[in-house]
Amino acid sequence: MKGIVLAGGSGTRLHPVTLPMSKQLLPVYDKPMVYYPLSVLMLAGIRDVLVVSTPATVPALRVLLGDGSALGLDISYAEQREPRGIADAFLVGERFVDGEECALILGDNLFDGPDLPGLLAEARRRVDGCVLFGYEVDDPRRYAVGELDERGNLLSLEEKPARPRSRRAVTGLYLYNKEVVDIAKEVRPSARGELEITDVNRVYLAEGKASLVSMGSEYQWCDTGTCDSLLAAAEYVREAQRSNGRRIACIEETALRMGFVDAETCYKRGLEMRHSEYGRYVMDVARSWSDSRQR
């Protein structure tokens, strides 16, 4: 399975902060926002990643992430010249997807939980069409909403409904089979001229090939697209890391634990950032990992 991080858009809800830079480069506590979605793809076992962003932002993302080899990844980049909706990522990335299964994650989404790798692995095994991830929210009118029956089957999908049928928001993580690019090509643009991802998902739903994984209260999902939600996400990360000593979305640690790199490679990455707490944490993780393997 391949993975796409959609890190485009103009971040208008965060103006003026995002006037000179992409929101995906903004910090969420101690690391760039884009680390969070990238780490989710890594936890799903995905190593071939396309980062889609604006022409102005792609160079900065290249500086930040490189070609991914230091993380055991293969990262490539594509430009989305103007915001044309989430589903447009599949048209921009058609050559990258190349008829394979694909995961798409939004560049401003944060996920955390006690067994996130297990949840993602099980979801990958279930991909027969599309697999969505639902999370209960206080105000579902702001999101796409999924309605389930008593057996957990997905009944309907509504985009920002005035009267939601549930409080289960569809998050910005989607898994698709090999047909997704062809389906995205057939979707008609909305009144705003955008290709809506909910319309893609509805095609799968009509075919009986859409499912929704409900993420319980033990998981955390943050959409960091507003000033308040960005602050809330940073506060969550700070408190969670202080309470358990584990750094959320530390991509070097994730690469090590997923077997993408060895301890020496991980340590070298930390050494490059040794003047920061983050860099020293990466070095400590690598040392501990190496020591545990020598016992």
PDB file of C-alpha atoms in Angstrom:
ATOM      1  CA  MET A   1       0.000   0.000   0.000  1.00  0.00           C
ATOM      2  CA  LYS A   2       1.193   3.484  -0.874  1.00  0.00           C
ATOM      3  CA  GLY A   3       0.493   6.642   1.104  1.00  0.00           C
ATOM      4  CA  ILE A   4      -0.340  10.243   0.271  1.00  0.00           C
ATOM      5  CA  VAL A   5      -0.015  13.163   2.672  1.00  0.00           C
ATOM      6  CA  LEU A   6      -2.158  16.041   1.421  1.00  0.00           C
ATOM      7  CA  ALA A   7      -0.316  19.089   2.736  1.00  0.00           C
ATOM      8  CA  GLY A   8      -1.719  21.721   0.393  1.00  0.00           C
ATOM      9  CA  GLY A   9      -4.217  24.517   0.813  1.00  0.00           C
ATOM     10  CA  SER A  10      -3.690  28.101   1.858  1.00  0.00           C
ATOM     11  CA  GLY A  11      -4.529  27.744   5.558  1.00  0.00           C
ATOM     12  CA  THR A  12      -6.958  30.650   5.466  1.00  0.00           C
ATOM     13  CA  ARG A  13      -8.463  29.727   8.838  1.00  0.00           C
ATOM     14  CA  LEU A  14      -5.064  30.393  10.404  1.00  0.00           C
ATOM     15  CA  HIS A  15      -4.368  33.754   8.753  1.00  0.00           C
ATOM     16  CA  PRO A  16      -2.240  35.790   9.297  1.00  0.00           C
ATOM     17  CA  VAL A  17       0.045  33.060  10.695  1.00  0.00           C
ATOM     18  CA  THR A  18      -0.050  31.126   7.432  1.00  0.00           C
ATOM     19  CA  LEU A  19       0.367  34.060   5.072  1.00  0.00           C
ATOM     20  CA  PRO A  20       4.150  33.491   4.762  1.00  0.00           C
ATOM     21  CA  MET A  21       4.196  29.702   5.222  1.00  0.00           C
ATOM     22  CA  SER A  22       2.214  26.480   4.972  1.00  0.00           C
ATOM     23  CA  LYS A  23       0.285  25.389   8.037  1.00  0.00           C
ATOM     24  CA  GLN A  24       1.863  21.919   7.746  1.00  0.00           C
ATOM     25  CA  LEU A  25       5.182  23.511   8.675  1.00  0.00           C
ATOM     26  CA  LEU A  26       3.773  25.113  11.812  1.00  0.00           C
ATOM     27  CA  PRO A  27       4.789  23.486  15.104  1.00  0.00           C
ATOM     28  CA  VAL A  28       2.386  21.341  17.063  1.00  0.00           C
ATOM     29  CA  TYR A  29       4.203  21.650  20.375  1.00  0.00           C
ATOM     30  CA  ASP A  30       7.671  20.222  19.610  1.00  0.00           C
ATOM     31  CA  LYS A  31       7.588  19.135  15.989  1.00  0.00           C
ATOM     32  CA  PRO A  32       6.253  20.244  12.603  1.00  0.00           C
ATOM     33  CA  MET A  33       2.608  19.510  11.931  1.00  0.00           C
ATOM     34  CA  VAL A  34       3.423  17.281   8.956  1.00  0.00           C
ATOM     35  CA  TYR A  35       5.260  14.824  11.225  1.00  0.00           C
ATOM     36  CA  TYR A  36       1.943  13.712  12.721  1.00  0.00           C
ATOM     37  CA  PRO A  37       0.241  12.423   9.548  1.00  0.00           C
ATOM     38  CA  LEU A  38       3.511  11.041   8.217  1.00  0.00           C
ATOM     39  CA  SER A  39       4.001   9.020  11.398  1.00  0.00           C
ATOM     40  CA  VAL A  40       0.509   7.518  11.007  1.00  0.00           C
ATOM     41  CA  LEU A  41       1.354   6.213   7.539  1.00  0.00           C
ATOM     42  CA  MET A  42       4.576   4.782   8.949  1.00  0.00           C
ATOM     43  CA  LEU A  43       2.679   3.061  11.758  1.00  0.00           C
ATOM     44  CA  ALA A  44       0.483   1.502   9.075  1.00  0.00           C
ATOM     45  CA  GLY A  45       3.614  -0.038   7.567  1.00  0.00           C
ATOM     46  CA  ILE A  46       3.650   2.298   4.564  1.00  0.00           C
ATOM     47  CA  ARG A  47       7.072   3.264   3.257  1.00  0.00           C
ATOM     48  CA  ASP A  48       6.306   4.694  -0.199  1.00  0.00           C
ATOM     49  CA  VAL A  49       4.889   8.193   0.406  1.00  0.00           C
ATOM     50  CA  LEU A  50       3.860  11.094  -1.802  1.00  0.00           C
ATOM     51  CA  VAL A  51       3.620  14.552  -0.217  1.00  0.00           C
ATOM     52  CA  VAL A  52       1.241  16.821  -2.129  1.00  0.00           C
ATOM     53  CA  SER A  53       1.543  20.548  -1.478  1.00  0.00           C
ATOM     54  CA  THR A  54       1.598  23.960  -3.110  1.00  0.00           C
ATOM     55  CA  PRO A  55       4.436  24.989  -5.437  1.00  0.00           C
ATOM     56  CA  ALA A  56       5.635  27.465  -2.813  1.00  0.00           C
ATOM     57  CA  THR A  57       5.726  24.874  -0.015  1.00  0.00           C
ATOM     58  CA  VAL A  58       7.204  21.818  -1.736  1.00  0.00           C
ATOM     59  CA  PRO A  59      10.807  23.140  -1.514  1.00  0.00           C
ATOM     60  CA  ALA A  60      10.508  23.670   2.261  1.00  0.00           C
ATOM     61  CA  LEU A  61       9.030  20.205   2.729  1.00  0.00           C
ATOM     62  CA  ARG A  62      11.927  18.755   0.740  1.00  0.00           C
ATOM     63  CA  VAL A  63      14.348  20.456   3.121  1.00  0.00           C
ATOM     64  CA  LEU A  64      12.458  19.082   6.115  1.00  0.00           C
ATOM     65  CA  LEU A  65      11.824  15.505   4.974  1.00  0.00           C
ATOM     66  CA  GLY A  66      14.262  14.937   2.119  1.00  0.00           C
ATOM     67  CA  ASP A  67      13.824  11.772   0.098  1.00  0.00           C
ATOM     68  CA  GLY A  68      12.909   9.807   3.208  1.00  0.00           C
ATOM     69  CA  SER A  69      15.936   7.509   3.046  1.00  0.00           C
ATOM     70  CA  ALA A  70      17.104   8.525   6.540  1.00  0.00           C
ATOM     71  CA  LEU A  71      13.791   7.105   7.800  1.00  0.00           C
ATOM     72  CA  GLY A  72      13.779   4.034   5.600  1.00  0.00           C
ATOM     73  CA  LEU A  73      11.119   5.640   3.408  1.00  0.00           C
ATOM     74  CA  ASP A  74      10.800   6.650  -0.216  1.00  0.00           C
ATOM     75  CA  ILE A  75       9.284  10.155  -0.171  1.00  0.00           C
ATOM     76  CA  SER A  76       8.396  11.969  -3.370  1.00  0.00           C
ATOM     77  CA  TYR A  77       6.598  15.250  -3.949  1.00  0.00           C
ATOM     78  CA  ALA A  78       3.898  16.631  -6.223  1.00  0.00           C
ATOM     79  CA  GLU A  79       2.482  20.114  -6.637  1.00  0.00           C
ATOM     80  CA  GLN A  80      -1.191  21.004  -6.299  1.00  0.00           C
ATOM     81  CA  ARG A  81      -1.271  24.424  -7.922  1.00  0.00           C
ATOM     82  CA  GLU A  82      -4.584  25.455  -6.376  1.00  0.00           C
ATOM     83  CA  PRO A  83      -6.935  23.945  -3.761  1.00  0.00           C
ATOM     84  CA  ARG A  84      -9.294  21.679  -5.681  1.00  0.00           C
ATOM     85  CA  GLY A  85     -10.594  19.463  -2.910  1.00  0.00           C
ATOM     86  CA  ILE A  86      -9.250  16.446  -1.052  1.00  0.00           C
ATOM     87  CA  ALA A  87     -10.061  13.950  -3.804  1.00  0.00           C
ATOM     88  CA  ASP A  88      -7.908  15.940  -6.216  1.00  0.00           C
ATOM     89  CA  ALA A  89      -4.906  14.388  -4.447  1.00  0.00           C
ATOM     90  CA  PHE A  90      -5.593  11.195  -6.410  1.00  0.00           C
ATOM     91  CA  LEU A  91      -5.538  13.034  -9.726  1.00  0.00           C
ATOM     92  CA  VAL A  92      -2.314  14.834  -8.792  1.00  0.00           C
ATOM     93  CA  GLY A  93      -0.842  11.552  -7.580  1.00  0.00           C
ATOM     94  CA  GLU A  94      -2.193   9.253 -10.301  1.00  0.00           C
ATOM     95  CA  ARG A  95       1.238   8.200 -11.538  1.00  0.00           C
ATOM     96  CA  PHE A  96       2.413   7.645  -7.994  1.00  0.00           C
ATOM     97  CA  VAL A  97      -0.555   5.442  -7.036  1.00  0.00           C
ATOM     98  CA  ASP A  98      -0.092   3.453 -10.270  1.00  0.00           C
ATOM     99  CA  GLY A  99      -3.032   1.119  -9.708  1.00  0.00           C
ATOM    100  CA  GLU A 100      -2.112   0.074  -6.159  1.00  0.00           C
ATOM    101  CA  GLU A 101      -3.978   0.300  -2.865  1.00  0.00           C
ATOM    102  CA  CYS A 102      -3.485   3.705  -1.279  1.00  0.00           C
ATOM    103  CA  ALA A 103      -3.902   5.516   2.021  1.00  0.00           C
ATOM    104  CA  LEU A 104      -4.653   9.230   2.086  1.00  0.00           C
ATOM    105  CA  ILE A 105      -4.170  11.371   5.170  1.00  0.00           C
ATOM    106  CA  LEU A 106      -4.683  15.091   5.601  1.00  0.00           C
ATOM    107  CA  GLY A 107      -1.610  17.062   6.560  1.00  0.00           C
ATOM    108  CA  ASP A 108      -3.278  18.766   9.528  1.00  0.00           C
ATOM    109  CA  ASN A 109      -4.612  15.644  11.276  1.00  0.00           C
ATOM    110  CA  LEU A 110      -3.182  14.171  14.473  1.00  0.00           C
ATOM    111  CA  PHE A 111      -3.966  10.650  15.689  1.00  0.00           C
ATOM    112  CA  ASP A 112      -2.832   8.977  18.893  1.00  0.00           C
ATOM    113  CA  GLY A 113      -3.842   5.913  20.863  1.00  0.00           C
ATOM    114  CA  PRO A 114      -2.588   2.905  22.820  1.00  0.00           C
ATOM    115  CA  ASP A 115      -2.706   0.447  19.911  1.00  0.00           C
ATOM    116  CA  LEU A 116      -2.758   2.638  16.842  1.00  0.00           C
ATOM    117  CA  PRO A 117      -0.453   0.288  14.869  1.00  0.00           C
ATOM    118  CA  GLY A 118      -2.789  -2.624  15.574  1.00  0.00           C
ATOM    119  CA  LEU A 119      -5.852  -0.626  14.578  1.00  0.00           C
ATOM    120  CA  LEU A 120      -4.195   0.422  11.319  1.00  0.00           C
ATOM    121  CA  ALA A 121      -2.956  -3.081  10.531  1.00  0.00           C
ATOM    122  CA  GLU A 122      -6.444  -4.518  10.985  1.00  0.00           C
ATOM    123  CA  ALA A 123      -7.919  -1.754   8.811  1.00  0.00           C
ATOM    124  CA  ARG A 124      -5.440  -2.540   6.042  1.00  0.00           C
ATOM    125  CA  ARG A 125      -6.545  -6.165   6.082  1.00  0.00           C
ATOM    126  CA  ARG A 126     -10.160  -5.023   5.673  1.00  0.00           C
ATOM    127  CA  VAL A 127      -9.631  -2.933   2.541  1.00  0.00           C
ATOM    128  CA  ASP A 128     -12.088  -4.280  -0.013  1.00  0.00           C
ATOM    129  CA  GLY A 129     -13.169  -0.842  -1.166  1.00  0.00           C
ATOM    130  CA  CYS A 130     -12.609   2.008   1.266  1.00  0.00           C
ATOM    131  CA  VAL A 131     -12.055   2.048   5.010  1.00  0.00           C
ATOM    132  CA  LEU A 132     -12.844   5.244   6.902  1.00  0.00           C
ATOM    133  CA  PHE A 133     -12.150   6.173  10.514  1.00  0.00           C
ATOM    134  CA  GLY A 134     -14.848   7.724  12.698  1.00  0.00           C
ATOM    135  CA  TYR A 135     -14.485   9.726  15.893  1.00  0.00           C
ATOM    136  CA  GLU A 136     -17.241  11.144  18.076  1.00  0.00           C
ATOM    137  CA  VAL A 137     -17.238  14.943  18.276  1.00  0.00           C
ATOM    138  CA  ASP A 138     -19.307  17.575  20.060  1.00  0.00           C
ATOM    139  CA  ASP A 139     -20.343  19.428  16.897  1.00  0.00           C
ATOM    140  CA  PRO A 140     -20.613  16.992  13.959  1.00  0.00           C
ATOM    141  CA  ARG A 141     -22.098  19.719  11.743  1.00  0.00           C
ATOM    142  CA  ARG A 142     -18.533  20.833  10.975  1.00  0.00           C
ATOM    143  CA  TYR A 143     -17.543  17.489   9.462  1.00  0.00           C
ATOM    144  CA  ALA A 144     -18.534  14.666   7.180  1.00  0.00           C
ATOM    145  CA  VAL A 145     -20.644  12.336   9.317  1.00  0.00           C
ATOM    146  CA  GLY A 146     -20.996   8.556   9.158  1.00  0.00           C
ATOM    147  CA  GLU A 147     -24.122   6.725  10.295  1.00  0.00           C
ATOM    148  CA  LEU A 148     -23.823   3.096  11.434  1.00  0.00           C
ATOM    149  CA  ASP A 149     -26.475   0.457  12.089  1.00  0.00           C
ATOM    150  CA  GLU A 150     -26.556  -1.681  15.224  1.00  0.00           C
ATOM    151  CA  ARG A 151     -24.110  -4.140  13.647  1.00  0.00           C
ATOM    152  CA  GLY A 152     -21.593  -1.439  12.793  1.00  0.00           C
ATOM    153  CA  ASN A 153     -22.356  -1.374   9.079  1.00  0.00           C
ATOM    154  CA  LEU A 154     -22.023   2.003   7.388  1.00  0.00           C
ATOM    155  CA  LEU A 155     -25.453   3.275   6.320  1.00  0.00           C
ATOM    156  CA  SER A 156     -24.888   6.839   5.149  1.00  0.00           C
ATOM    157  CA  LEU A 157     -22.346   9.618   4.681  1.00  0.00           C
ATOM    158  CA  GLU A 158     -23.311  13.282   4.946  1.00  0.00           C
ATOM    159  CA  GLU A 159     -21.076  16.294   4.355  1.00  0.00           C
ATOM    160  CA  LYS A 160     -21.470  18.922   7.105  1.00  0.00           C
ATOM    161  CA  PRO A 161     -25.161  18.134   7.695  1.00  0.00           C
ATOM    162  CA  ALA A 162     -27.461  20.648   9.373  1.00  0.00           C
ATOM    163  CA  ARG A 163     -29.095  17.765  11.255  1.00  0.00           C
ATOM    164  CA  PRO A 164     -26.456  15.064  11.738  1.00  0.00           C
ATOM    165  CA  ARG A 165     -27.642  11.476  12.065  1.00  0.00           C
ATOM    166  CA  SER A 166     -24.801  10.737  14.463  1.00  0.00           C
ATOM    167  CA  ARG A 167     -21.913  12.432  16.261  1.00  0.00           C
ATOM    168  CA  ARG A 168     -19.389  10.283  14.417  1.00  0.00           C
ATOM    169  CA  ALA A 169     -17.157  12.524  12.318  1.00  0.00           C
ATOM    170  CA  VAL A 170     -15.227  11.013   9.433  1.00  0.00           C
ATOM    171  CA  THR A 171     -11.592  11.836  10.132  1.00  0.00           C
ATOM    172  CA  GLY A 172      -8.910  12.768   7.615  1.00  0.00           C
ATOM    173  CA  LEU A 173      -7.532   9.242   7.191  1.00  0.00           C
ATOM    174  CA  TYR A 174      -8.785   7.049   4.348  1.00  0.00           C
ATOM    175  CA  LEU A 175      -7.733   3.651   2.967  1.00  0.00           C
ATOM    176  CA  TYR A 176      -8.671   2.672  -0.591  1.00  0.00           C
ATOM    177  CA  ASN A 177      -8.443  -0.201  -3.018  1.00  0.00           C
ATOM    178  CA  LYS A 178      -6.955  -0.020  -6.501  1.00  0.00           C
ATOM    179  CA  GLU A 179     -10.027   1.647  -8.018  1.00  0.00           C
ATOM    180  CA  VAL A 180      -9.770   4.965  -6.192  1.00  0.00           C
ATOM    181  CA  VAL A 181      -8.102   6.993  -8.952  1.00  0.00           C
ATOM    182  CA  ASP A 182     -10.675   5.904 -11.517  1.00  0.00           C
ATOM    183  CA  ILE A 183     -13.499   6.755  -9.117  1.00  0.00           C
ATOM    184  CA  ALA A 184     -12.003  10.165  -8.319  1.00  0.00           C
ATOM    185  CA  LYS A 185     -11.845  10.924 -12.044  1.00  0.00           C
ATOM    186  CA  GLU A 186     -15.592  10.351 -12.341  1.00  0.00           C
ATOM    187  CA  VAL A 187     -16.576  12.592  -9.422  1.00  0.00           C
ATOM    188  CA  ARG A 188     -18.147  15.882 -10.445  1.00  0.00           C
ATOM    189  CA  PRO A 189     -16.780  19.063  -8.874  1.00  0.00           C
ATOM    190  CA  SER A 190     -18.891  20.723  -6.199  1.00  0.00           C
ATOM    191  CA  ALA A 191     -20.398  24.173  -6.535  1.00  0.00           C
ATOM    192  CA  ARG A 192     -17.056  25.497  -5.255  1.00  0.00           C
ATOM    193  CA  GLY A 193     -15.236  23.658  -8.035  1.00  0.00           C
ATOM    194  CA  GLU A 194     -13.719  21.095  -5.651  1.00  0.00           C
ATOM    195  CA  LEU A 195     -13.578  17.299  -5.791  1.00  0.00           C
ATOM    196  CA  GLU A 196     -15.127  16.224  -2.493  1.00  0.00           C
ATOM    197  CA  ILE A 197     -13.728  13.110  -0.835  1.00  0.00           C
ATOM    198  CA  THR A 198     -17.178  12.339   0.562  1.00  0.00           C
ATOM    199  CA  ASP A 199     -18.435  11.927  -3.008  1.00  0.00           C
ATOM    200  CA  VAL A 200     -15.684   9.364  -3.642  1.00  0.00           C
ATOM    201  CA  ASN A 201     -16.626   7.549  -0.454  1.00  0.00           C
ATOM    202  CA  ARG A 202     -20.292   7.529  -1.424  1.00  0.00           C
ATOM    203  CA  VAL A 203     -19.450   5.653  -4.626  1.00  0.00           C
ATOM    204  CA  TYR A 204     -17.889   2.906  -2.524  1.00  0.00           C
ATOM    205  CA  LEU A 205     -20.854   3.005  -0.143  1.00  0.00           C
ATOM    206  CA  ALA A 206     -23.314   2.564  -3.015  1.00  0.00           C
ATOM    207  CA  GLU A 207     -21.338  -0.506  -4.083  1.00  0.00           C
ATOM    208  CA  GLY A 208     -21.421  -1.928  -0.551  1.00  0.00           C
ATOM    209  CA  LYS A 209     -17.651  -1.556  -0.257  1.00  0.00           C
ATOM    210  CA  ALA A 210     -17.316   1.168   2.373  1.00  0.00           C
ATOM    211  CA  SER A 211     -16.729   0.564   6.063  1.00  0.00           C
ATOM    212  CA  LEU A 212     -16.051   2.817   9.015  1.00  0.00           C
ATOM    213  CA  VAL A 213     -13.772   2.001  11.948  1.00  0.00           C
ATOM    214  CA  SER A 214     -15.030   3.651  15.127  1.00  0.00           C
ATOM    215  CA  MET A 215     -12.186   5.047  17.202  1.00  0.00           C
ATOM    216  CA  GLY A 216     -13.137   4.906  20.870  1.00  0.00           C
ATOM    217  CA  SER A 217     -12.394   7.266  23.714  1.00  0.00           C
ATOM    218  CA  GLU A 218      -8.967   5.688  24.216  1.00  0.00           C
ATOM    219  CA  TYR A 219      -7.900   7.348  20.983  1.00  0.00           C
ATOM    220  CA  GLN A 220      -7.291  11.005  20.249  1.00  0.00           C
ATOM    221  CA  TRP A 221      -7.989  12.776  16.979  1.00  0.00           C
ATOM    222  CA  CYS A 222      -7.228  16.435  16.334  1.00  0.00           C
ATOM    223  CA  ASP A 223      -7.919  18.482  13.215  1.00  0.00           C
ATOM    224  CA  THR A 224      -5.443  21.330  13.668  1.00  0.00           C
ATOM    225  CA  GLY A 225      -6.868  23.671  11.042  1.00  0.00           C
ATOM    226  CA  THR A 226      -7.954  26.493  13.374  1.00  0.00           C
ATOM    227  CA  CYS A 227      -6.132  28.523  16.003  1.00  0.00           C
ATOM    228  CA  ASP A 228      -8.100  26.940  18.849  1.00  0.00           C
ATOM    229  CA  SER A 229      -7.676  23.383  17.569  1.00  0.00           C
ATOM    230  CA  LEU A 230      -3.970  23.970  16.915  1.00  0.00           C
ATOM    231  CA  LEU A 231      -3.498  25.121  20.497  1.00  0.00           C
ATOM    232  CA  ALA A 232      -5.584  22.219  21.840  1.00  0.00           C
ATOM    233  CA  ALA A 233      -3.487  19.729  19.867  1.00  0.00           C
ATOM    234  CA  ALA A 234      -0.246  21.237  21.198  1.00  0.00           C
ATOM    235  CA  GLU A 235      -1.547  21.072  24.758  1.00  0.00           C
ATOM    236  CA  TYR A 236      -2.596  17.451  24.264  1.00  0.00           C
ATOM    237  CA  VAL A 237       0.836  16.504  22.918  1.00  0.00           C
ATOM    238  CA  ARG A 238       2.637  18.293  25.742  1.00  0.00           C
ATOM    239  CA  GLU A 239       0.591  16.683  28.505  1.00  0.00           C
ATOM    240  CA  ALA A 240       0.602  13.213  26.937  1.00  0.00           C
ATOM    241  CA  GLN A 241       4.368  13.298  26.503  1.00  0.00           C
ATOM    242  CA  ARG A 242       4.947  14.550  30.030  1.00  0.00           C
ATOM    243  CA  SER A 243       2.731  11.849  31.513  1.00  0.00           C
ATOM    244  CA  ASN A 244       4.250   8.834  29.773  1.00  0.00           C
ATOM    245  CA  GLY A 245       7.659   9.995  28.521  1.00  0.00           C
ATOM    246  CA  ARG A 246       6.855   8.944  24.955  1.00  0.00           C
ATOM    247  CA  ARG A 247       7.014  11.478  22.154  1.00  0.00           C
ATOM    248  CA  ILE A 248       4.009  11.373  19.850  1.00  0.00           C
ATOM    249  CA  ALA A 249       4.879  11.290  16.139  1.00  0.00           C
ATOM    250  CA  CYS A 250       8.629  11.064  16.643  1.00  0.00           C
ATOM    251  CA  ILE A 251       9.274   9.839  13.106  1.00  0.00           C
ATOM    252  CA  GLU A 252      12.799   8.606  13.900  1.00  0.00           C
ATOM    253  CA  GLU A 253      11.533   6.443  16.768  1.00  0.00           C
ATOM    254  CA  THR A 254       8.673   5.204  14.613  1.00  0.00           C
ATOM    255  CA  ALA A 255      11.095   4.246  11.844  1.00  0.00           C
ATOM    256  CA  LEU A 256      13.215   2.342  14.353  1.00  0.00           C
ATOM    257  CA  ARG A 257      10.331   0.493  16.009  1.00  0.00           C
ATOM    258  CA  MET A 258       8.779  -0.391  12.647  1.00  0.00           C
ATOM    259  CA  GLY A 259      12.080  -1.873  11.482  1.00  0.00           C
ATOM    260  CA  PHE A 260      12.606   0.684   8.724  1.00  0.00           C
ATOM    261  CA  VAL A 261      16.029   1.727  10.073  1.00  0.00           C
ATOM    262  CA  ASP A 262      18.583   0.395  12.551  1.00  0.00           C
ATOM    263  CA  ALA A 263      19.612   1.961  15.842  1.00  0.00           C
ATOM    264  CA  GLU A 264      22.776   3.484  14.369  1.00  0.00           C
ATOM    265  CA  THR A 265      20.821   5.337  11.688  1.00  0.00           C
ATOM    266  CA  CYS A 266      18.319   6.539  14.270  1.00  0.00           C
ATOM    267  CA  TYR A 267      21.110   7.752  16.549  1.00  0.00           C
ATOM    268  CA  LYS A 268      22.745   9.723  13.740  1.00  0.00           C
ATOM    269  CA  ARG A 269      19.455  11.514  13.097  1.00  0.00           C
ATOM    270  CA  GLY A 270      19.267  12.469  16.747  1.00  0.00           C
ATOM    271  CA  LEU A 271      22.890  13.568  16.773  1.00  0.00           C
ATOM    272  CA  GLU A 272      22.141  16.084  14.020  1.00  0.00           C
ATOM    273  CA  MET A 273      19.572  17.679  16.366  1.00  0.00           C
ATOM    274  CA  ARG A 274      21.473  17.153  19.628  1.00  0.00           C
ATOM    275  CA  HIS A 275      21.032  20.758  20.785  1.00  0.00           C
ATOM    276  CA  SER A 276      17.258  20.233  21.101  1.00  0.00           C
ATOM    277  CA  GLU A 277      15.318  18.086  23.545  1.00  0.00           C
ATOM    278  CA  TYR A 278      13.826  16.282  20.575  1.00  0.00           C
ATOM    279  CA  GLY A 279      17.241  15.347  19.211  1.00  0.00           C
ATOM    280  CA  ARG A 280      18.464  14.120  22.576  1.00  0.00           C
ATOM    281  CA  TYR A 281      15.305  12.047  22.932  1.00  0.00           C
ATOM    282  CA  VAL A 282      15.990  10.375  19.565  1.00  0.00           C
ATOM    283  CA  MET A 283      19.553   9.597  20.663  1.00  0.00           C
ATOM    284  CA  ASP A 284      18.282   8.089  23.936  1.00  0.00           C
ATOM    285  CA  VAL A 285      15.732   5.953  22.085  1.00  0.00           C
ATOM    286  CA  ALA A 286      18.442   4.624  19.785  1.00  0.00           C
ATOM    287  CA  ARG A 287      20.772   3.837  22.719  1.00  0.00           C
ATOM    288  CA  SER A 288      18.021   2.049  24.645  1.00  0.00           C
ATOM    289  CA  TRP A 289      17.011   0.074  21.577  1.00  0.00           C
ATOM    290  CA  SER A 290      20.594  -0.970  20.890  1.00  0.00           C
ATOM    291  CA  ASP A 291      21.176  -1.955  24.539  1.00  0.00           C
ATOM    292  CA  SER A 292      17.995  -4.044  24.647  1.00  0.00           C
ATOM    293  CA  ARG A 293      19.090  -5.969  21.555  1.00  0.00           C
ATOM    294  CA  GLN A 294      22.521  -6.725  23.046  1.00  0.00           C
ATOM    295  CA  ARG A 295      21.173  -8.281  26.240  1.00  0.00           C
TER     296      ARG A 295
END
